[in-house]
XYZ file of C-alpha atoms in Angstrom:
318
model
C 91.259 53.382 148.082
C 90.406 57.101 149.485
C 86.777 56.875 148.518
C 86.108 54.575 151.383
C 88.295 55.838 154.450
C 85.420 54.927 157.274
C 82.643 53.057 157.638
C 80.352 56.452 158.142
C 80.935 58.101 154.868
C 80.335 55.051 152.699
C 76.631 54.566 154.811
C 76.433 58.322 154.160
C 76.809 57.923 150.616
C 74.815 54.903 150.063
C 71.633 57.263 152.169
C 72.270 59.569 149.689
C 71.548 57.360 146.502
C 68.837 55.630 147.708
C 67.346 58.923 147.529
C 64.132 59.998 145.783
C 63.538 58.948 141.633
C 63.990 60.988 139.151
C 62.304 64.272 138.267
C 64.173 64.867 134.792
C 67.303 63.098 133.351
C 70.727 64.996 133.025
C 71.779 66.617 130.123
C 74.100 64.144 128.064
C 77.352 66.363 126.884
C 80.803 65.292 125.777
C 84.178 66.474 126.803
C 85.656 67.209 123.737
C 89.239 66.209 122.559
C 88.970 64.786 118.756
C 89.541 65.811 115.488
C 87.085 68.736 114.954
C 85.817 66.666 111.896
C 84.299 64.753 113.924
C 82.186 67.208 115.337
C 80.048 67.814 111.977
C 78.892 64.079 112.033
C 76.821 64.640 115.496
C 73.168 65.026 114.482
C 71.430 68.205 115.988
C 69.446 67.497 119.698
C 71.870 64.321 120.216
C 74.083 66.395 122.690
C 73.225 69.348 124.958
C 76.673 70.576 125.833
C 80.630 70.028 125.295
C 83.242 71.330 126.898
C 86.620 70.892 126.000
C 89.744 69.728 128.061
C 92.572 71.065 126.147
C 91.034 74.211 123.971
C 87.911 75.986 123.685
C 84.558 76.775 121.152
C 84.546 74.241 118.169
C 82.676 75.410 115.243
C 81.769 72.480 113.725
C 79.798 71.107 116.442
C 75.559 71.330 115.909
C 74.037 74.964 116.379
C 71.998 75.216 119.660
C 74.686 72.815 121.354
C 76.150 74.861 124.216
C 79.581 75.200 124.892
C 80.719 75.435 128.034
C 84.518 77.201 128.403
C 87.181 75.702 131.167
C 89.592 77.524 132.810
C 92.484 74.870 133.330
C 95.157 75.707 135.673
C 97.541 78.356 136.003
C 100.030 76.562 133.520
C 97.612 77.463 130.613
C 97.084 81.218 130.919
C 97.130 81.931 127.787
C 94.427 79.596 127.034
C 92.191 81.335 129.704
C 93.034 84.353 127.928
C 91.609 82.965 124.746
C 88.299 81.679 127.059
C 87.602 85.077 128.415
C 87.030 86.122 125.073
C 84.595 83.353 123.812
C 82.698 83.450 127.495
C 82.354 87.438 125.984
C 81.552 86.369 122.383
C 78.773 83.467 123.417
C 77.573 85.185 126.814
C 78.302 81.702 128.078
C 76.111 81.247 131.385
C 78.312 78.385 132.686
C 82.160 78.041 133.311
C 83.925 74.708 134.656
C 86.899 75.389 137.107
C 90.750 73.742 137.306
C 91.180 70.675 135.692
C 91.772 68.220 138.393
C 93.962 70.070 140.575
C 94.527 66.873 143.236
C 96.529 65.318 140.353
C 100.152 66.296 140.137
C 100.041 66.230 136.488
C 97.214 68.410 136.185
C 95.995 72.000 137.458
C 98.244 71.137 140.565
C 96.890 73.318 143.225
C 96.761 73.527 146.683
C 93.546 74.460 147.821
C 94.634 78.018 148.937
C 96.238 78.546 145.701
C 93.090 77.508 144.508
C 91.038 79.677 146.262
C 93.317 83.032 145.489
C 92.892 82.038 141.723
C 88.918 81.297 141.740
C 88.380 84.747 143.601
C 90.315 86.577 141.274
C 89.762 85.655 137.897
C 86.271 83.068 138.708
C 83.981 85.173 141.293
C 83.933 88.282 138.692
C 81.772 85.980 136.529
C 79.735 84.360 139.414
C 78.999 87.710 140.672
C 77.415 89.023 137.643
C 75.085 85.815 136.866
C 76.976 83.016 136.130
C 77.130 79.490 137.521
C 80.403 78.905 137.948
C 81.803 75.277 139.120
C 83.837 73.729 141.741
C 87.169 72.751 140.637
C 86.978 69.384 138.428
C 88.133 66.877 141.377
C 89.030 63.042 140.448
C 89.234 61.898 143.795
C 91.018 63.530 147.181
C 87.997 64.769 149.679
C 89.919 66.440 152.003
C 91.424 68.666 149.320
C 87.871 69.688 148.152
C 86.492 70.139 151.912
C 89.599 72.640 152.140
C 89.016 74.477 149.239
C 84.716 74.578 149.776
C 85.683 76.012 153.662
C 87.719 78.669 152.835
C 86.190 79.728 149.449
C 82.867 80.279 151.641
C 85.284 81.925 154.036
C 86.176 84.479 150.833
C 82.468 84.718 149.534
C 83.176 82.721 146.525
C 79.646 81.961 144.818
C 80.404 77.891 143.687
C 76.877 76.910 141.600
C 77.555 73.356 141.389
C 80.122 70.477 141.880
C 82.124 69.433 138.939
C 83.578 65.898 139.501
C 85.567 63.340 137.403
C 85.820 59.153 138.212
C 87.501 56.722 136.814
C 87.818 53.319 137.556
C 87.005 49.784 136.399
C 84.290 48.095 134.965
C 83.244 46.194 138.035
C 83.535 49.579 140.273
C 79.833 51.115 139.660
C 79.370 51.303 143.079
C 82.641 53.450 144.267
C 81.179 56.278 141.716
C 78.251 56.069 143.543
C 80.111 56.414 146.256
C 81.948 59.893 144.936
C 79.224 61.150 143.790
C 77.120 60.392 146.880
C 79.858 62.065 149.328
C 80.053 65.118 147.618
C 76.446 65.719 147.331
C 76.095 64.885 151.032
C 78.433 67.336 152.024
C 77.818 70.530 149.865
C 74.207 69.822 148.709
C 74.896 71.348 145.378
C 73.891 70.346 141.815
C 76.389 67.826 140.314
C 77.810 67.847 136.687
C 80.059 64.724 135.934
C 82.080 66.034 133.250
C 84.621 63.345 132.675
C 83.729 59.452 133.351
C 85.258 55.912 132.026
C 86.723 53.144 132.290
C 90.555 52.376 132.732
C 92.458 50.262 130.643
C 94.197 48.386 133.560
C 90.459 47.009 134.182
C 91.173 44.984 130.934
C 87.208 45.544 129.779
C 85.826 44.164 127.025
C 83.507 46.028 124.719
C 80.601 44.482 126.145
C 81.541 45.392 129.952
C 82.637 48.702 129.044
C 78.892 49.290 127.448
C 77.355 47.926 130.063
C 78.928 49.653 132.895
C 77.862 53.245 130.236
C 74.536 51.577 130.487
C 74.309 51.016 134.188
C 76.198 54.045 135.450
C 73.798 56.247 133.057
C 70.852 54.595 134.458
C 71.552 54.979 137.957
C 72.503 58.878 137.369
C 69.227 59.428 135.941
C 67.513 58.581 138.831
C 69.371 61.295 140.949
C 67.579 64.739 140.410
C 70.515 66.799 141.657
C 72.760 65.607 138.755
C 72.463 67.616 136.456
C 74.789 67.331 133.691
C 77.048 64.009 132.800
C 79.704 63.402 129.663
C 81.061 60.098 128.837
C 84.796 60.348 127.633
C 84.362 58.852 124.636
C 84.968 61.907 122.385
C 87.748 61.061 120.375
C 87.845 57.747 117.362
C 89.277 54.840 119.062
C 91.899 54.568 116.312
C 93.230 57.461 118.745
C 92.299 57.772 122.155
C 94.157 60.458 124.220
C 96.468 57.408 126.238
C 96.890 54.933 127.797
C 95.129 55.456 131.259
C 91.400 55.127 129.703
C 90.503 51.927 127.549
C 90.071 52.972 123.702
C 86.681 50.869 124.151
C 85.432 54.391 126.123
C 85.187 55.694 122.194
C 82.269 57.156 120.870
C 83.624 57.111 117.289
C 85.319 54.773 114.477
C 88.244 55.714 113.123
C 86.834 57.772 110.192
C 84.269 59.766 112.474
C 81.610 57.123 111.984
C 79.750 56.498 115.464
C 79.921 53.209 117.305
C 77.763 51.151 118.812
C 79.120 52.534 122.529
C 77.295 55.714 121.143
C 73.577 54.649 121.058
C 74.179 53.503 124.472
C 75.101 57.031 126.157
C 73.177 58.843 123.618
C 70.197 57.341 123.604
C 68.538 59.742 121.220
C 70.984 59.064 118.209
C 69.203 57.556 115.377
C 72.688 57.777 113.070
C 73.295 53.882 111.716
C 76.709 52.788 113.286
C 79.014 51.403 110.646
C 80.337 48.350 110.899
C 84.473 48.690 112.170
C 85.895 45.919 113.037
C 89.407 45.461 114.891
C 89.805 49.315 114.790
C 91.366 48.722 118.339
C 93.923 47.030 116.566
C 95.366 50.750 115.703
C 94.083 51.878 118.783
C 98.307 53.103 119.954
C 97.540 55.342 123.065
C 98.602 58.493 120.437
C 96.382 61.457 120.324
C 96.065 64.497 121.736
C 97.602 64.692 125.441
C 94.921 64.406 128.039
C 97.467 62.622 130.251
C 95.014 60.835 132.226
C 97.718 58.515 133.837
C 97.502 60.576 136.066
C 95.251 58.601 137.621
C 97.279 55.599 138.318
C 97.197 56.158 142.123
C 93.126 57.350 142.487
C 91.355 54.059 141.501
C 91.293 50.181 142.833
C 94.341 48.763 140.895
C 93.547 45.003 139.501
C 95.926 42.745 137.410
C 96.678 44.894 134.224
C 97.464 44.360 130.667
C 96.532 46.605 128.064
C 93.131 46.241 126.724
C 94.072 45.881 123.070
C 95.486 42.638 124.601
C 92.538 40.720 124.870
C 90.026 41.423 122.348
C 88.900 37.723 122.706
C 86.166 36.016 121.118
C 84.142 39.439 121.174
C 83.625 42.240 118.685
C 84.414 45.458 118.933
C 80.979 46.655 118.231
C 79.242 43.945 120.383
C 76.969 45.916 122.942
């Protein structure tokens, strides 16, 4: 496990979130990846902010909710492309970096690379205003420490930390542990802007809610994160794999909003309707986040697909 290599960074981290209570409470977003139907069922003021992992501005979503445009990785130019113009269209005033580039799967970059490609097409917007973010890291320090060392070397302008964790149920205290690190060594605001819950944790319903619950609660006590999004963004009748449990949905098959929902969006006042054994259909097919990636990042525990044990509990329990 790489987020505890010495005895010195995890007391480092744990200084770090005993730190001072909260002045205001993040802004609750989603990282978006469902059908765009979906979208239209989300009552105005629920969420602040989406961004989304594969494409870019989705109409249907409530006015006033800000959209915040990636740029992925140098295998998805022509998507950039495509997010240059919206970041013109919606004079976006935040942009997220590289989509996990310490995952082989994903952006792929060494941190040089990575450095050459923020200065050339990212500092342009950081120099006239914008906050622009770290790359989205899952997990490898050393790759970030590179990258943060020589992008100050170049001038880059980084306005916050994006980060990404996954992990099981019963590991709230190694994203503590991430998210203390990084803010430990850079000092910057932190967005999470993908967290959940693997489906080699075998969670139930109930422990998947409760580790949202618990995980929320302890990041609103930390004033310097700023920004966090559940993935849950997609009806659990088709979650984006394998890697993440399809109990990390926010919606019903049909669009409807789950029970999951009122936990990380506190503010929704939408009834949840009643869906029973939709995991059933819950097949690992949707729309190709890939995030088995992750296989080799968190604390590996005996597996077997969570639509394995459904058990004596409910889908919508908790």
């Amino acid at each position: 496990m790489k987020f505890l290599s010495t005895v010195t960074v995890a007391a480092t981290a744990i200084a770090v979130f005993c730190a001072e209570s909260v002045s205001a409470k993040p802004q609750f977003g989603i990282p978006w990846g469902a059908d765009d139907r979906w979208a239209k069922k989300i009552p105005s003021g629920v969420i602040s902010w989406y961004h989304h992992w594969e494409k870019g501005y989705v109409a249907q979503m409530p006015k006033h909710t800000e959209y915040v445009p990636t740029f992925w990785g140098p295998q998805k130019y022509a998507q950039w492309e495509l997010r240059k113009g919206e970041i013109a269209k919606h004079n976006s005033s935040h942009i997220l970096a590289f989509n996990e580039p310490d995952i082989p799967t994903q952006a792929n970059l060494d941190p040089e690379a990575a450095v050459e490609l923020w200065m050339k097409e990212l500092q342009p917007y950081a120099e006239q205003g914008k906050n622009v973010s770290s790359p989205q890291m899952v997990w490898n320090l050393n790759w970030i420490q590179q990258f943060m060392d020589k992008c100050k070397a170049r001038g880059c302008k980084v306005g916050f930390m994006a980060l990404h964790w996954y992990g099981s149920y019963k590991d709230l205290d190694l994203l503590k542990q991430w998210i203390g690190q990084i803010y430990s060594r850079y000092h910057l605001p932190i967005w999470v802007t993908e967290f959940g819950v693997t489906a080699d944790s075998n969670p139930t319903q109930q422990q998947v809610s409760q580790f949202a619950r618990d995980a929320i609660q302890w990041m609103s006590t930390l004033p310097y994160v700023e920004r966090v999004a559940w993935n849950g963004g997609y009806d659990i009748a088709n979650p984006p794999d394998k890697f993440a449990t399809p109990f990390n949905a926010l919606f019903a098959n049909g669009g409807q909003f789950r029970q999951l929902a009122n936990v990380y969006l506190p503010t929704l006042s939408t009834k949840i309707a009643a869906q029973k054994n939709q995991v059933n259909h819950a097949h690992g097919q949707g729309h190709g986040h890939g995030h088995k990636r992750h296989q080799h990042m968190v604390k590996r525990v005996p597996a077997f697909h969570a639509t394995q044990k459904r058990s004596e509990e409910s889908e919508l329990q908790n």
